[in-house]
PDB file of C-alpha atoms in Angstrom:
ATOM      1  CA  UNK A   1      87.720 109.541  76.955  1.00  0.00           C
ATOM      2  CA  UNK A   2      88.104 107.270  79.490  1.00  0.00           C
ATOM      3  CA  UNK A   3      84.701 105.954  79.547  1.00  0.00           C
ATOM      4  CA  UNK A   4      84.421 105.833  75.681  1.00  0.00           C
ATOM      5  CA  UNK A   5      87.695 104.137  75.636  1.00  0.00           C
ATOM      6  CA  UNK A   6      86.239 101.518  78.245  1.00  0.00           C
ATOM      7  CA  UNK A   7      82.872 101.259  76.341  1.00  0.00           C
ATOM      8  CA  UNK A   8      84.229 100.609  72.701  1.00  0.00           C
ATOM      9  CA  UNK A   9      86.831  98.430  74.978  1.00  0.00           C
ATOM     10  CA  UNK A  10      83.822  96.595  75.897  1.00  0.00           C
ATOM     11  CA  UNK A  11      82.178  96.700  72.649  1.00  0.00           C
ATOM     12  CA  UNK A  12      85.059  95.410  70.667  1.00  0.00           C
ATOM     13  CA  UNK A  13      85.936  92.488  73.447  1.00  0.00           C
ATOM     14  CA  UNK A  14      82.002  90.853  73.046  1.00  0.00           C
ATOM     15  CA  UNK A  15      82.211  91.502  69.326  1.00  0.00           C
ATOM     16  CA  UNK A  16      85.153  88.742  69.255  1.00  0.00           C
ATOM     17  CA  UNK A  17      83.957  86.858  71.972  1.00  0.00           C
ATOM     18  CA  UNK A  18      80.229  86.417  70.239  1.00  0.00           C
ATOM     19  CA  UNK A  19      80.434  87.269  66.382  1.00  0.00           C
ATOM     20  CA  UNK A  20      84.156  86.584  65.444  1.00  0.00           C
ATOM     21  CA  UNK A  21      84.625  83.768  67.163  1.00  0.00           C
ATOM     22  CA  UNK A  22      81.153  81.834  66.372  1.00  0.00           C
ATOM     23  CA  UNK A  23      81.855  82.871  62.647  1.00  0.00           C
ATOM     24  CA  UNK A  24      85.087  80.541  63.046  1.00  0.00           C
ATOM     25  CA  UNK A  25      83.344  77.762  64.571  1.00  0.00           C
ATOM     26  CA  UNK A  26      83.279  74.742  62.193  1.00  0.00           C
ATOM     27  CA  UNK A  27      85.658  75.797  60.079  1.00  0.00           C
ATOM     28  CA  UNK A  28      88.735  74.130  58.755  1.00  0.00           C
ATOM     29  CA  UNK A  29      91.352  74.542  56.223  1.00  0.00           C
ATOM     30  CA  UNK A  30      90.974  77.251  53.521  1.00  0.00           C
ATOM     31  CA  UNK A  31      87.884  78.386  54.683  1.00  0.00           C
ATOM     32  CA  UNK A  32      89.108  79.432  57.887  1.00  0.00           C
ATOM     33  CA  UNK A  33      91.631  81.353  56.794  1.00  0.00           C
ATOM     34  CA  UNK A  34      89.335  83.279  54.677  1.00  0.00           C
ATOM     35  CA  UNK A  35      87.099  83.824  57.768  1.00  0.00           C
ATOM     36  CA  UNK A  36      90.085  84.325  59.827  1.00  0.00           C
ATOM     37  CA  UNK A  37      91.230  87.196  57.132  1.00  0.00           C
ATOM     38  CA  UNK A  38      88.131  88.755  56.599  1.00  0.00           C
ATOM     39  CA  UNK A  39      87.511  89.297  60.140  1.00  0.00           C
ATOM     40  CA  UNK A  40      91.086  90.932  60.273  1.00  0.00           C
ATOM     41  CA  UNK A  41      90.229  93.000  57.650  1.00  0.00           C
ATOM     42  CA  UNK A  42      87.232  94.490  59.463  1.00  0.00           C
ATOM     43  CA  UNK A  43      89.361  94.796  62.999  1.00  0.00           C
ATOM     44  CA  UNK A  44      91.827  97.066  61.366  1.00  0.00           C
ATOM     45  CA  UNK A  45      89.293  99.370  59.729  1.00  0.00           C
ATOM     46  CA  UNK A  46      87.489  99.449  62.993  1.00  0.00           C
ATOM     47  CA  UNK A  47      90.925 100.318  64.837  1.00  0.00           C
ATOM     48  CA  UNK A  48      91.993 102.611  62.427  1.00  0.00           C
ATOM     49  CA  UNK A  49      88.680 104.591  62.896  1.00  0.00           C
ATOM     50  CA  UNK A  50      89.295 104.339  66.757  1.00  0.00           C
ATOM     51  CA  UNK A  51      92.674 105.768  66.337  1.00  0.00           C
ATOM     52  CA  UNK A  52      91.292 108.615  64.379  1.00  0.00           C
ATOM     53  CA  UNK A  53      88.669 109.604  66.898  1.00  0.00           C
ATOM     54  CA  UNK A  54      90.756 109.354  70.380  1.00  0.00           C
ATOM     55  CA  UNK A  55      93.366 111.489  68.774  1.00  0.00           C
ATOM     56  CA  UNK A  56      91.214 113.910  67.973  1.00  0.00           C
ATOM     57  CA  UNK A  57      89.698 113.600  71.384  1.00  0.00           C
ATOM     58  CA  UNK A  58      93.043 113.754  72.302  1.00  0.00           C
ATOM     59  CA  UNK A  59      93.922 116.891  70.479  1.00  0.00           C
ATOM     60  CA  UNK A  60      90.786 119.083  70.963  1.00  0.00           C
ATOM     61  CA  UNK A  61      91.099 121.808  72.778  1.00  0.00           C
ATOM     62  CA  UNK A  62      87.823 121.439  74.851  1.00  0.00           C
ATOM     63  CA  UNK A  63      89.278 117.894  76.096  1.00  0.00           C
ATOM     64  CA  UNK A  64      92.773 119.434  76.883  1.00  0.00           C
ATOM     65  CA  UNK A  65      90.965 122.362  78.670  1.00  0.00           C
ATOM     66  CA  UNK A  66      88.844 119.878  80.510  1.00  0.00           C
ATOM     67  CA  UNK A  67      91.564 117.441  81.538  1.00  0.00           C
ATOM     68  CA  UNK A  68      93.515 120.230  82.844  1.00  0.00           C
ATOM     69  CA  UNK A  69      91.114 121.297  85.153  1.00  0.00           C
ATOM     70  CA  UNK A  70      90.527 117.889  86.481  1.00  0.00           C
ATOM     71  CA  UNK A  71      94.228 117.698  86.805  1.00  0.00           C
ATOM     72  CA  UNK A  72      94.486 120.610  88.954  1.00  0.00           C
ATOM     73  CA  UNK A  73      91.687 120.167  91.274  1.00  0.00           C
TER      74      UNK A  73
END
């Protein structure tokens, strides 16, 4: 789960740096606000589904069995 977490963290960081910030450049006033709101809504949807996925992984018996084995070694 840690590798998966790191992967999505990197992808989200790249998305913010190369897509979101580029889409906001050169905008001001109402256009900037509308673009920001659109990006924020997309971000909240992404976070919602990532939270569900990680909660599923942490609650799954397979993950708990694997994690317990690693912790006891």
